[in-house]
Amino acid sequence: MKRSSTLIQPLLKSSSRNNNKFFSQQFSCYSTIKSKAVRYEKFGNPQEVLKVEDVEINSSIKDDEVIVKMLAAPINQADINTVQGTYGRVPKTFPAIPGNEGVGIVEEVGSKVSGVKKGDHVIPSQGGLGTWRTHLVCKGDAVTTVSKDLPIEYASILSVNPCTAYRLLSDFAELKPGDVIIQNGANSMVGLLVIQLAKLKGVQTINLIRSRPNYELAVQKLKDFGADIVMDYSFANSNAKMSRLLSDLPKPKLGLNCVGGDAARLVTKYLGEDGVLVTYGGMSRQPITVPTGPFIFNNISLKGFWMTRWVETHTKEERDKMLNELSTLMKDKKLLALMETFKFSEFNYALEKSSEEFRDRKVVLKMTE
């Protein structure tokens, strides 16, 4: 089964002229658009409840609506949890279409829509749009324009993981060059982006990962992205080893937790005075464990972060500023991501690959293939 892996190479520009011509003819002759979508009728195991189905879309849009032809969309853990019914925001009606982020091209624009025009590349303004489909109709303000110069894969992942990494480093501690942060799950997409953004700020990173096959290769990969120190959890459990390793470094101001359980305890354990532990995920599905001594005597604070809530409580201008900064870094190849692309027709295989243990590449669906 054919698939492709992507690190930083921009996509070859696909020829959309013929597709657009076909779409225009179809739009002018028929009242519906034939599309495909991943849908589910109930919460459950994604492998069992998700089905790729033919869906007809009404092409007679309202004045405040747009038609978007989707180009690419990632499979995120949040999408999987949504289908399972365990995420912070889940559908209230069925059938539902998963996919909280992605990128598409605007095909048609209602007469009262402003800020978006035909041919623009757009991403969702908020989660829950349902991006795992070839076409969608939505309100004009439900999408936000992004640069056409941004490679499609990068545009498809822009609104969640990169924005989360950006906010984690911006909102919880006043970080200056020479400061130190510590994180678990460092080989996750957010972890890799945190490493790179911290490096650009002159901030040093201590990175905890699980022991695994080809561990040394995994360590080297993180260091290639800019990680200063990488270790597994058993090493971090040794007070003597950690004391020697960290003796020349300032105590971390900020700890980032996406795992929970004992992995959260290890991050908190090494925070400095008035340090902050921010939890933005719970991959172990275990409660956060905090060591009593540092929590009391070092005045440690515990915070939570959810990108969805941040978007809902901040202005469009604040989000656009962040998106523009991240897009520029990506276009300049100063912010890289590991991705593997799959044709939309390979959805079931892509879904299976996305859940592989020790996976280090984000799965991205290419809707036009």
mmCIF file of C-alpha atoms in Angstrom:
data_model
loop_
_atom_site.group_PDB
_atom_site.id
_atom_site.type_symbol
_atom_site.label_atom_id
_atom_site.label_comp_id
_atom_site.label_asym_id
_atom_site.label_seq_id
_atom_site.Cartn_x
_atom_site.Cartn_y
_atom_site.Cartn_z
ATOM 1 C CA MET A 1 0.000 0.000 0.000
ATOM 2 C CA LYS A 2 1.576 3.214 -1.141
ATOM 3 C CA ARG A 3 2.259 5.967 1.357
ATOM 4 C CA SER A 4 4.794 8.741 1.808
ATOM 5 C CA SER A 5 6.764 10.192 4.710
ATOM 6 C CA THR A 6 7.378 13.909 5.145
ATOM 7 C CA LEU A 7 9.765 15.873 7.352
ATOM 8 C CA ILE A 8 10.205 19.361 5.947
ATOM 9 C CA GLN A 9 9.938 18.976 2.198
ATOM 10 C CA PRO A 10 7.145 21.177 0.830
ATOM 11 C CA LEU A 11 4.432 19.389 -1.085
ATOM 12 C CA LEU A 12 4.587 19.292 -4.827
ATOM 13 C CA LYS A 13 1.841 21.606 -5.959
ATOM 14 C CA SER A 14 -1.010 19.421 -7.136
ATOM 15 C CA SER A 15 -2.721 20.417 -10.338
ATOM 16 C CA SER A 16 -6.110 21.641 -9.160
ATOM 17 C CA ARG A 17 -7.095 23.244 -12.467
ATOM 18 C CA ASN A 18 -8.815 20.146 -13.794
ATOM 19 C CA ASN A 19 -10.435 19.457 -10.430
ATOM 20 C CA ASN A 20 -11.717 23.021 -10.214
ATOM 21 C CA LYS A 21 -13.022 22.836 -13.773
ATOM 22 C CA PHE A 22 -14.854 19.623 -12.999
ATOM 23 C CA PHE A 23 -16.204 21.090 -9.764
ATOM 24 C CA SER A 24 -17.450 24.211 -11.554
ATOM 25 C CA GLN A 25 -19.229 22.141 -14.173
ATOM 26 C CA GLN A 26 -20.711 19.934 -11.471
ATOM 27 C CA PHE A 27 -21.764 22.952 -9.422
ATOM 28 C CA SER A 28 -23.494 24.631 -12.343
ATOM 29 C CA CYS A 29 -25.359 21.521 -13.504
ATOM 30 C CA TYR A 30 -26.442 19.892 -10.266
ATOM 31 C CA SER A 31 -27.858 20.985 -6.906
ATOM 32 C CA THR A 32 -25.601 18.637 -4.957
ATOM 33 C CA ILE A 33 -21.890 17.879 -4.674
ATOM 34 C CA LYS A 34 -20.835 14.268 -4.433
ATOM 35 C CA SER A 35 -18.358 13.891 -1.585
ATOM 36 C CA LYS A 36 -16.914 11.319 0.772
ATOM 37 C CA ALA A 37 -16.793 11.588 4.554
ATOM 38 C CA VAL A 38 -15.757 9.542 7.560
ATOM 39 C CA ARG A 39 -18.822 9.203 9.790
ATOM 40 C CA TYR A 40 -19.936 7.407 12.932
ATOM 41 C CA GLU A 41 -23.369 6.673 14.397
ATOM 42 C CA LYS A 42 -22.292 6.095 18.019
ATOM 43 C CA PHE A 43 -19.297 6.427 20.324
ATOM 44 C CA GLY A 44 -16.940 3.476 20.449
ATOM 45 C CA ASN A 45 -13.757 1.898 19.150
ATOM 46 C CA PRO A 46 -12.722 3.986 16.103
ATOM 47 C CA GLN A 47 -11.744 0.854 14.178
ATOM 48 C CA GLU A 48 -15.305 -0.416 14.574
ATOM 49 C CA VAL A 49 -17.559 2.659 14.391
ATOM 50 C CA LEU A 50 -15.872 4.817 11.734
ATOM 51 C CA LYS A 51 -17.049 4.310 8.145
ATOM 52 C CA VAL A 52 -16.115 6.091 4.908
ATOM 53 C CA GLU A 53 -19.403 6.956 3.209
ATOM 54 C CA ASP A 54 -20.665 8.785 0.130
ATOM 55 C CA VAL A 55 -22.372 12.023 1.133
ATOM 56 C CA GLU A 56 -24.223 14.485 -1.083
ATOM 57 C CA ILE A 57 -23.867 18.145 -0.148
ATOM 58 C CA ASN A 58 -26.369 20.826 -1.118
ATOM 59 C CA SER A 59 -24.488 23.277 -3.324
ATOM 60 C CA SER A 60 -27.078 26.045 -2.902
ATOM 61 C CA ILE A 61 -25.328 27.761 -0.023
ATOM 62 C CA LYS A 62 -26.707 30.581 2.111
ATOM 63 C CA ASP A 63 -25.372 34.134 1.938
ATOM 64 C CA ASP A 64 -23.176 33.628 5.020
ATOM 65 C CA GLU A 65 -21.755 30.226 4.015
ATOM 66 C CA VAL A 66 -18.794 28.874 2.077
ATOM 67 C CA ILE A 67 -18.023 25.583 0.341
ATOM 68 C CA VAL A 68 -14.578 24.209 1.216
ATOM 69 C CA LYS A 69 -12.808 21.422 -0.623
ATOM 70 C CA MET A 70 -10.607 19.751 1.984
ATOM 71 C CA LEU A 71 -6.972 19.158 1.045
ATOM 72 C CA ALA A 72 -5.482 17.476 4.123
ATOM 73 C CA ALA A 73 -6.311 16.672 7.742
ATOM 74 C CA PRO A 74 -4.349 14.959 10.524
ATOM 75 C CA ILE A 75 -5.450 12.163 12.829
ATOM 76 C CA ASN A 76 -4.911 13.560 16.331
ATOM 77 C CA GLN A 77 -5.350 11.788 19.655
ATOM 78 C CA ALA A 78 -8.105 14.291 20.451
ATOM 79 C CA ASP A 79 -9.996 13.056 17.373
ATOM 80 C CA ILE A 80 -9.720 9.466 18.577
ATOM 81 C CA ASN A 81 -10.903 10.418 22.071
ATOM 82 C CA THR A 82 -13.840 12.320 20.538
ATOM 83 C CA VAL A 83 -14.946 9.223 18.631
ATOM 84 C CA GLN A 84 -14.598 7.203 21.852
ATOM 85 C CA GLY A 85 -16.790 9.746 23.636
ATOM 86 C CA THR A 86 -14.127 10.602 26.225
ATOM 87 C CA TYR A 87 -12.947 14.040 25.035
ATOM 88 C CA GLY A 88 -13.813 17.381 26.616
ATOM 89 C CA ARG A 89 -16.181 18.229 23.761
ATOM 90 C CA VAL A 90 -18.140 15.513 21.907
ATOM 91 C CA PRO A 91 -20.952 15.519 19.314
ATOM 92 C CA LYS A 92 -24.508 15.734 20.613
ATOM 93 C CA THR A 93 -26.122 14.309 17.474
ATOM 94 C CA PHE A 94 -25.349 11.547 14.988
ATOM 95 C CA PRO A 95 -24.169 10.777 12.400
ATOM 96 C CA ALA A 96 -21.059 12.805 13.233
ATOM 97 C CA ILE A 97 -17.925 13.542 11.229
ATOM 98 C CA PRO A 98 -14.607 13.582 13.151
ATOM 99 C CA GLY A 99 -11.624 15.838 12.561
ATOM 100 C CA ASN A 100 -10.857 19.028 14.499
ATOM 101 C CA GLU A 101 -8.297 20.507 12.152
ATOM 102 C CA GLY A 102 -7.113 20.452 8.566
ATOM 103 C CA VAL A 103 -6.726 22.707 5.550
ATOM 104 C CA GLY A 104 -8.942 23.237 2.523
ATOM 105 C CA ILE A 105 -9.476 25.540 -0.421
ATOM 106 C CA VAL A 106 -12.566 27.749 -0.686
ATOM 107 C CA GLU A 107 -14.646 26.768 -3.733
ATOM 108 C CA GLU A 108 -17.706 29.005 -3.345
ATOM 109 C CA VAL A 109 -18.476 32.046 -1.173
ATOM 110 C CA GLY A 110 -21.853 33.416 -0.075
ATOM 111 C CA SER A 111 -22.655 37.015 -0.955
ATOM 112 C CA LYS A 112 -22.446 38.273 2.642
ATOM 113 C CA VAL A 113 -19.194 36.534 3.609
ATOM 114 C CA SER A 114 -16.246 38.827 4.308
ATOM 115 C CA GLY A 115 -12.618 38.031 5.014
ATOM 116 C CA VAL A 116 -12.673 34.867 2.896
ATOM 117 C CA LYS A 117 -12.655 34.623 -0.891
ATOM 118 C CA LYS A 118 -12.734 31.914 -3.499
ATOM 119 C CA GLY A 119 -9.357 30.192 -3.822
ATOM 120 C CA ASP A 120 -8.201 30.976 -0.271
ATOM 121 C CA HIS A 121 -6.564 28.257 1.806
ATOM 122 C CA VAL A 122 -8.401 28.010 5.121
ATOM 123 C CA ILE A 123 -8.261 26.156 8.436
ATOM 124 C CA PRO A 124 -11.032 25.822 11.053
ATOM 125 C CA SER A 125 -11.545 28.798 13.347
ATOM 126 C CA GLN A 126 -12.465 26.359 16.138
ATOM 127 C CA GLY A 127 -12.500 22.609 16.685
ATOM 128 C CA GLY A 128 -15.449 20.388 15.833
ATOM 129 C CA LEU A 129 -15.786 21.343 12.163
ATOM 130 C CA GLY A 130 -15.494 17.733 10.987
ATOM 131 C CA THR A 131 -12.526 17.815 8.612
ATOM 132 C CA TRP A 132 -12.288 14.129 7.661
ATOM 133 C CA ARG A 133 -14.202 14.608 4.410
ATOM 134 C CA THR A 134 -13.608 15.814 0.884
ATOM 135 C CA HIS A 135 -16.032 18.781 0.954
ATOM 136 C CA LEU A 136 -17.887 20.746 3.595
ATOM 137 C CA VAL A 137 -20.293 23.662 3.895
ATOM 138 C CA CYS A 138 -19.915 26.000 6.861
ATOM 139 C CA LYS A 139 -20.365 29.581 7.989
ATOM 140 C CA GLY A 140 -17.787 31.955 6.555
ATOM 141 C CA ASP A 141 -16.491 32.839 10.006
ATOM 142 C CA ALA A 142 -15.951 29.150 10.842
ATOM 143 C CA VAL A 143 -12.727 29.195 8.824
ATOM 144 C CA THR A 144 -9.560 31.302 8.923
ATOM 145 C CA THR A 145 -7.280 32.015 5.977
ATOM 146 C CA VAL A 146 -3.672 30.797 5.948
ATOM 147 C CA SER A 147 -0.813 31.491 3.568
ATOM 148 C CA LYS A 148 -0.821 29.507 0.329
ATOM 149 C CA ASP A 149 2.978 29.404 0.646
ATOM 150 C CA LEU A 150 2.680 27.149 3.685
ATOM 151 C CA PRO A 151 3.038 23.486 2.635
ATOM 152 C CA ILE A 152 -0.296 21.684 2.802
ATOM 153 C CA GLU A 153 0.794 19.182 5.468
ATOM 154 C CA TYR A 154 2.013 21.970 7.725
ATOM 155 C CA ALA A 155 -1.152 24.017 7.219
ATOM 156 C CA SER A 156 -3.226 20.962 8.147
ATOM 157 C CA ILE A 157 -1.577 20.642 11.595
ATOM 158 C CA LEU A 158 -1.105 24.351 12.330
ATOM 159 C CA SER A 159 -4.028 25.046 14.645
ATOM 160 C CA VAL A 160 -3.532 22.478 17.434
ATOM 161 C CA ASN A 161 -0.055 21.137 18.253
ATOM 162 C CA PRO A 162 2.071 24.149 17.166
ATOM 163 C CA CYS A 163 -0.325 26.579 18.862
ATOM 164 C CA THR A 164 -0.310 24.467 22.020
ATOM 165 C CA ALA A 165 3.502 24.475 22.140
ATOM 166 C CA TYR A 166 3.540 28.240 21.521
ATOM 167 C CA ARG A 167 1.115 28.956 24.356
ATOM 168 C CA LEU A 168 2.811 26.594 26.814
ATOM 169 C CA LEU A 169 6.027 28.576 26.454
ATOM 170 C CA SER A 170 4.304 31.974 26.474
ATOM 171 C CA ASP A 171 1.565 31.910 29.092
ATOM 172 C CA PHE A 172 2.820 30.237 32.286
ATOM 173 C CA ALA A 173 6.349 31.439 33.056
ATOM 174 C CA GLU A 174 8.482 34.435 32.132
ATOM 175 C CA LEU A 175 11.203 32.578 30.257
ATOM 176 C CA LYS A 176 14.490 34.272 29.419
ATOM 177 C CA PRO A 177 17.593 33.033 27.580
ATOM 178 C CA GLY A 178 19.435 30.582 29.827
ATOM 179 C CA ASP A 179 16.299 29.440 31.661
ATOM 180 C CA VAL A 180 15.409 25.739 31.818
ATOM 181 C CA ILE A 181 12.166 23.823 31.300
ATOM 182 C CA ILE A 182 11.449 20.108 31.796
ATOM 183 C CA GLN A 183 8.836 18.004 29.967
ATOM 184 C CA ASN A 184 7.619 14.442 29.704
ATOM 185 C CA GLY A 185 6.324 12.921 26.466
ATOM 186 C CA ALA A 186 9.087 14.884 24.783
ATOM 187 C CA ASN A 187 8.946 12.847 21.578
ATOM 188 C CA SER A 188 5.290 13.736 20.977
ATOM 189 C CA MET A 189 4.458 16.301 18.306
ATOM 190 C CA VAL A 190 3.947 19.021 20.931
ATOM 191 C CA GLY A 191 7.153 17.942 22.677
ATOM 192 C CA LEU A 192 9.209 18.283 19.485
ATOM 193 C CA LEU A 193 7.704 21.694 18.771
ATOM 194 C CA VAL A 194 8.380 22.831 22.363
ATOM 195 C CA ILE A 195 12.034 21.821 21.951
ATOM 196 C CA GLN A 196 12.395 23.902 18.793
ATOM 197 C CA LEU A 197 10.521 26.968 20.026
ATOM 198 C CA ALA A 198 12.455 26.900 23.299
ATOM 199 C CA LYS A 199 15.741 26.722 21.391
ATOM 200 C CA LEU A 200 14.738 29.806 19.404
ATOM 201 C CA LYS A 201 14.174 31.604 22.734
ATOM 202 C CA GLY A 202 17.524 30.461 24.130
ATOM 203 C CA VAL A 203 15.733 28.276 26.712
ATOM 204 C CA GLN A 204 17.241 24.900 27.601
ATOM 205 C CA THR A 205 15.107 21.744 27.678
ATOM 206 C CA ILE A 206 15.225 18.598 29.827
ATOM 207 C CA ASN A 207 13.278 15.909 28.018
ATOM 208 C CA LEU A 208 11.833 12.690 29.451
ATOM 209 C CA ILE A 209 10.793 9.792 27.201
ATOM 210 C CA ARG A 210 9.919 6.113 27.626
ATOM 211 C CA SER A 211 12.545 3.444 27.155
ATOM 212 C CA ARG A 212 11.945 1.781 23.795
ATOM 213 C CA PRO A 213 13.477 -0.217 20.976
ATOM 214 C CA ASN A 214 16.146 1.899 19.251
ATOM 215 C CA TYR A 215 16.285 4.181 22.285
ATOM 216 C CA GLU A 216 19.599 5.772 21.301
ATOM 217 C CA LEU A 217 18.175 6.622 17.880
ATOM 218 C CA ALA A 218 15.192 8.288 19.534
ATOM 219 C CA VAL A 219 17.507 10.307 21.785
ATOM 220 C CA GLN A 220 19.598 11.452 18.844
ATOM 221 C CA LYS A 221 16.491 12.479 16.927
ATOM 222 C CA LEU A 222 15.392 14.758 19.764
ATOM 223 C CA LYS A 223 18.872 16.258 19.994
ATOM 224 C CA ASP A 224 18.811 16.888 16.256
ATOM 225 C CA PHE A 225 15.680 18.958 16.875
ATOM 226 C CA GLY A 226 17.530 20.965 19.535
ATOM 227 C CA ALA A 227 16.972 19.066 22.794
ATOM 228 C CA ASP A 228 19.665 19.774 25.408
ATOM 229 C CA ILE A 229 19.166 16.768 27.711
ATOM 230 C CA VAL A 230 17.192 13.588 26.976
ATOM 231 C CA MET A 231 16.632 10.693 29.399
ATOM 232 C CA ASP A 232 14.223 7.867 30.115
ATOM 233 C CA TYR A 233 12.011 7.759 33.194
ATOM 234 C CA SER A 234 14.156 5.227 35.055
ATOM 235 C CA PHE A 235 17.150 7.582 34.850
ATOM 236 C CA ALA A 236 14.989 10.484 36.043
ATOM 237 C CA ASN A 237 13.989 8.362 39.057
ATOM 238 C CA SER A 238 17.592 8.249 40.281
ATOM 239 C CA ASN A 239 18.301 11.197 42.564
ATOM 240 C CA ALA A 240 22.070 10.681 42.417
ATOM 241 C CA LYS A 241 22.240 10.506 38.624
ATOM 242 C CA MET A 242 19.942 13.501 38.172
ATOM 243 C CA SER A 243 21.853 15.578 40.719
ATOM 244 C CA ARG A 244 25.105 15.063 38.831
ATOM 245 C CA LEU A 245 23.484 15.689 35.443
ATOM 246 C CA LEU A 246 21.678 18.872 36.458
ATOM 247 C CA SER A 247 24.294 20.313 38.810
ATOM 248 C CA ASP A 248 25.402 22.993 36.355
ATOM 249 C CA LEU A 249 21.897 24.041 35.284
ATOM 250 C CA PRO A 250 19.403 26.442 36.851
ATOM 251 C CA LYS A 251 16.350 24.720 38.323
ATOM 252 C CA PRO A 252 13.529 24.465 35.744
ATOM 253 C CA LYS A 253 10.957 27.244 35.903
ATOM 254 C CA LEU A 254 8.365 25.352 33.909
ATOM 255 C CA GLY A 255 7.303 21.714 33.711
ATOM 256 C CA LEU A 256 5.104 20.352 30.916
ATOM 257 C CA ASN A 257 3.030 17.209 31.417
ATOM 258 C CA CYS A 258 1.151 15.321 28.702
ATOM 259 C CA VAL A 259 1.390 11.863 30.296
ATOM 260 C CA GLY A 260 0.118 11.969 33.893
ATOM 261 C CA GLY A 261 0.757 9.381 36.587
ATOM 262 C CA ASP A 262 4.328 8.934 37.782
ATOM 263 C CA ALA A 263 5.678 10.784 34.728
ATOM 264 C CA ALA A 264 4.036 13.935 36.112
ATOM 265 C CA ARG A 265 5.638 13.347 39.511
ATOM 266 C CA LEU A 266 9.104 13.184 37.937
ATOM 267 C CA VAL A 267 8.617 16.493 36.134
ATOM 268 C CA THR A 268 7.331 18.210 39.290
ATOM 269 C CA LYS A 269 10.142 16.764 41.396
ATOM 270 C CA TYR A 270 12.819 18.796 39.624
ATOM 271 C CA LEU A 271 11.016 22.143 39.371
ATOM 272 C CA GLY A 272 12.642 25.116 41.050
ATOM 273 C CA GLU A 273 11.213 27.632 43.508
ATOM 274 C CA ASP A 274 7.785 28.902 42.366
ATOM 275 C CA GLY A 275 7.908 26.515 39.414
ATOM 276 C CA VAL A 276 4.768 25.774 37.407
ATOM 277 C CA LEU A 277 3.574 22.374 36.200
ATOM 278 C CA VAL A 278 1.227 22.644 33.210
ATOM 279 C CA THR A 279 -0.806 19.613 32.189
ATOM 280 C CA TYR A 280 -2.063 19.606 28.601
ATOM 281 C CA GLY A 281 -2.643 15.876 28.072
ATOM 282 C CA GLY A 282 -3.081 12.562 29.846
ATOM 283 C CA MET A 283 -1.752 9.828 27.596
ATOM 284 C CA SER A 284 -1.316 7.334 30.453
ATOM 285 C CA ARG A 285 -4.940 7.867 31.558
ATOM 286 C CA GLN A 286 -3.582 8.017 35.132
ATOM 287 C CA PRO A 287 -4.216 10.795 37.686
ATOM 288 C CA ILE A 288 -1.505 13.394 38.128
ATOM 289 C CA THR A 289 0.878 12.437 40.932
ATOM 290 C CA VAL A 290 2.704 15.270 42.706
ATOM 291 C CA PRO A 291 5.560 14.872 45.237
ATOM 292 C CA THR A 292 4.579 16.417 48.554
ATOM 293 C CA GLY A 293 7.936 18.016 49.427
ATOM 294 C CA PRO A 294 8.444 20.154 46.293
ATOM 295 C CA PHE A 295 4.744 21.003 46.216
ATOM 296 C CA ILE A 296 4.890 22.481 49.728
ATOM 297 C CA PHE A 297 8.430 23.748 50.156
ATOM 298 C CA ASN A 298 9.072 25.015 46.605
ATOM 299 C CA ASN A 299 5.644 26.617 46.226
ATOM 300 C CA ILE A 300 4.872 24.667 43.055
ATOM 301 C CA SER A 301 1.738 25.645 41.099
ATOM 302 C CA LEU A 302 -0.367 23.245 39.025
ATOM 303 C CA LYS A 303 -2.129 24.520 35.905
ATOM 304 C CA GLY A 304 -4.096 22.989 33.059
ATOM 305 C CA PHE A 305 -4.187 24.004 29.405
ATOM 306 C CA TRP A 306 -6.642 23.223 26.581
ATOM 307 C CA MET A 307 -6.151 24.915 23.219
ATOM 308 C CA THR A 308 -9.886 24.831 22.500
ATOM 309 C CA ARG A 309 -10.638 26.902 25.596
ATOM 310 C CA TRP A 310 -7.844 29.355 24.777
ATOM 311 C CA VAL A 311 -9.356 30.002 21.327
ATOM 312 C CA GLU A 312 -12.803 30.532 22.852
ATOM 313 C CA THR A 313 -11.528 33.056 25.402
ATOM 314 C CA HIS A 314 -9.201 35.112 23.192
ATOM 315 C CA THR A 315 -9.690 37.395 20.226
ATOM 316 C CA LYS A 316 -9.343 36.533 16.565
ATOM 317 C CA GLU A 317 -6.521 39.071 16.371
ATOM 318 C CA GLU A 318 -4.556 37.288 19.112
ATOM 319 C CA ARG A 319 -4.976 33.941 17.365
ATOM 320 C CA ASP A 320 -4.071 35.373 13.943
ATOM 321 C CA LYS A 321 -0.870 36.869 15.363
ATOM 322 C CA MET A 322 0.140 33.469 16.740
ATOM 323 C CA LEU A 323 -0.768 31.653 13.509
ATOM 324 C CA ASN A 324 1.211 34.132 11.432
ATOM 325 C CA GLU A 325 4.307 33.780 13.628
ATOM 326 C CA LEU A 326 4.167 30.001 13.499
ATOM 327 C CA SER A 327 3.498 29.968 9.751
ATOM 328 C CA THR A 328 6.540 32.153 9.134
ATOM 329 C CA LEU A 329 8.752 29.849 11.203
ATOM 330 C CA MET A 330 7.447 26.851 9.276
ATOM 331 C CA LYS A 331 7.952 28.478 5.871
ATOM 332 C CA ASP A 332 11.495 29.438 6.912
ATOM 333 C CA LYS A 333 12.090 25.825 8.038
ATOM 334 C CA LYS A 334 12.850 26.963 11.570
ATOM 335 C CA LEU A 335 9.952 24.897 12.946
ATOM 336 C CA LEU A 336 9.778 21.334 11.661
ATOM 337 C CA ALA A 337 7.353 18.459 12.122
ATOM 338 C CA LEU A 338 7.502 14.732 11.475
ATOM 339 C CA MET A 339 4.547 13.577 9.386
ATOM 340 C CA GLU A 340 3.488 10.605 7.291
ATOM 341 C CA THR A 341 0.851 11.142 4.614
ATOM 342 C CA PHE A 342 -1.809 8.682 3.466
ATOM 343 C CA LYS A 343 -4.386 8.845 0.705
ATOM 344 C CA PHE A 344 -7.942 9.384 1.943
ATOM 345 C CA SER A 345 -8.807 6.126 0.181
ATOM 346 C CA GLU A 346 -6.390 4.426 2.625
ATOM 347 C CA PHE A 347 -8.262 5.746 5.656
ATOM 348 C CA ASN A 348 -8.616 2.445 7.516
ATOM 349 C CA TYR A 349 -4.912 1.700 7.123
ATOM 350 C CA ALA A 350 -3.991 5.264 8.169
ATOM 351 C CA LEU A 351 -6.180 4.952 11.269
ATOM 352 C CA GLU A 352 -4.432 1.716 12.213
ATOM 353 C CA LYS A 353 -0.984 3.274 11.722
ATOM 354 C CA SER A 354 -1.898 6.289 13.857
ATOM 355 C CA SER A 355 -2.291 4.080 16.937
ATOM 356 C CA GLU A 356 1.041 2.246 16.668
ATOM 357 C CA GLU A 357 3.115 2.243 19.853
ATOM 358 C CA PHE A 358 6.225 4.458 19.838
ATOM 359 C CA ARG A 359 4.983 6.189 16.695
ATOM 360 C CA ASP A 360 7.011 9.365 16.016
ATOM 361 C CA ARG A 361 5.221 10.764 12.955
ATOM 362 C CA LYS A 362 1.850 12.480 12.740
ATOM 363 C CA VAL A 363 -0.550 10.741 10.336
ATOM 364 C CA VAL A 364 -1.983 13.174 7.779
ATOM 365 C CA LEU A 365 -4.774 12.300 5.352
ATOM 366 C CA LYS A 366 -4.506 13.712 1.814
ATOM 367 C CA MET A 367 -8.087 14.259 0.731
ATOM 368 C CA THR A 368 -7.339 14.876 -2.947
ATOM 369 C CA GLU A 369 -5.563 11.531 -3.446
#
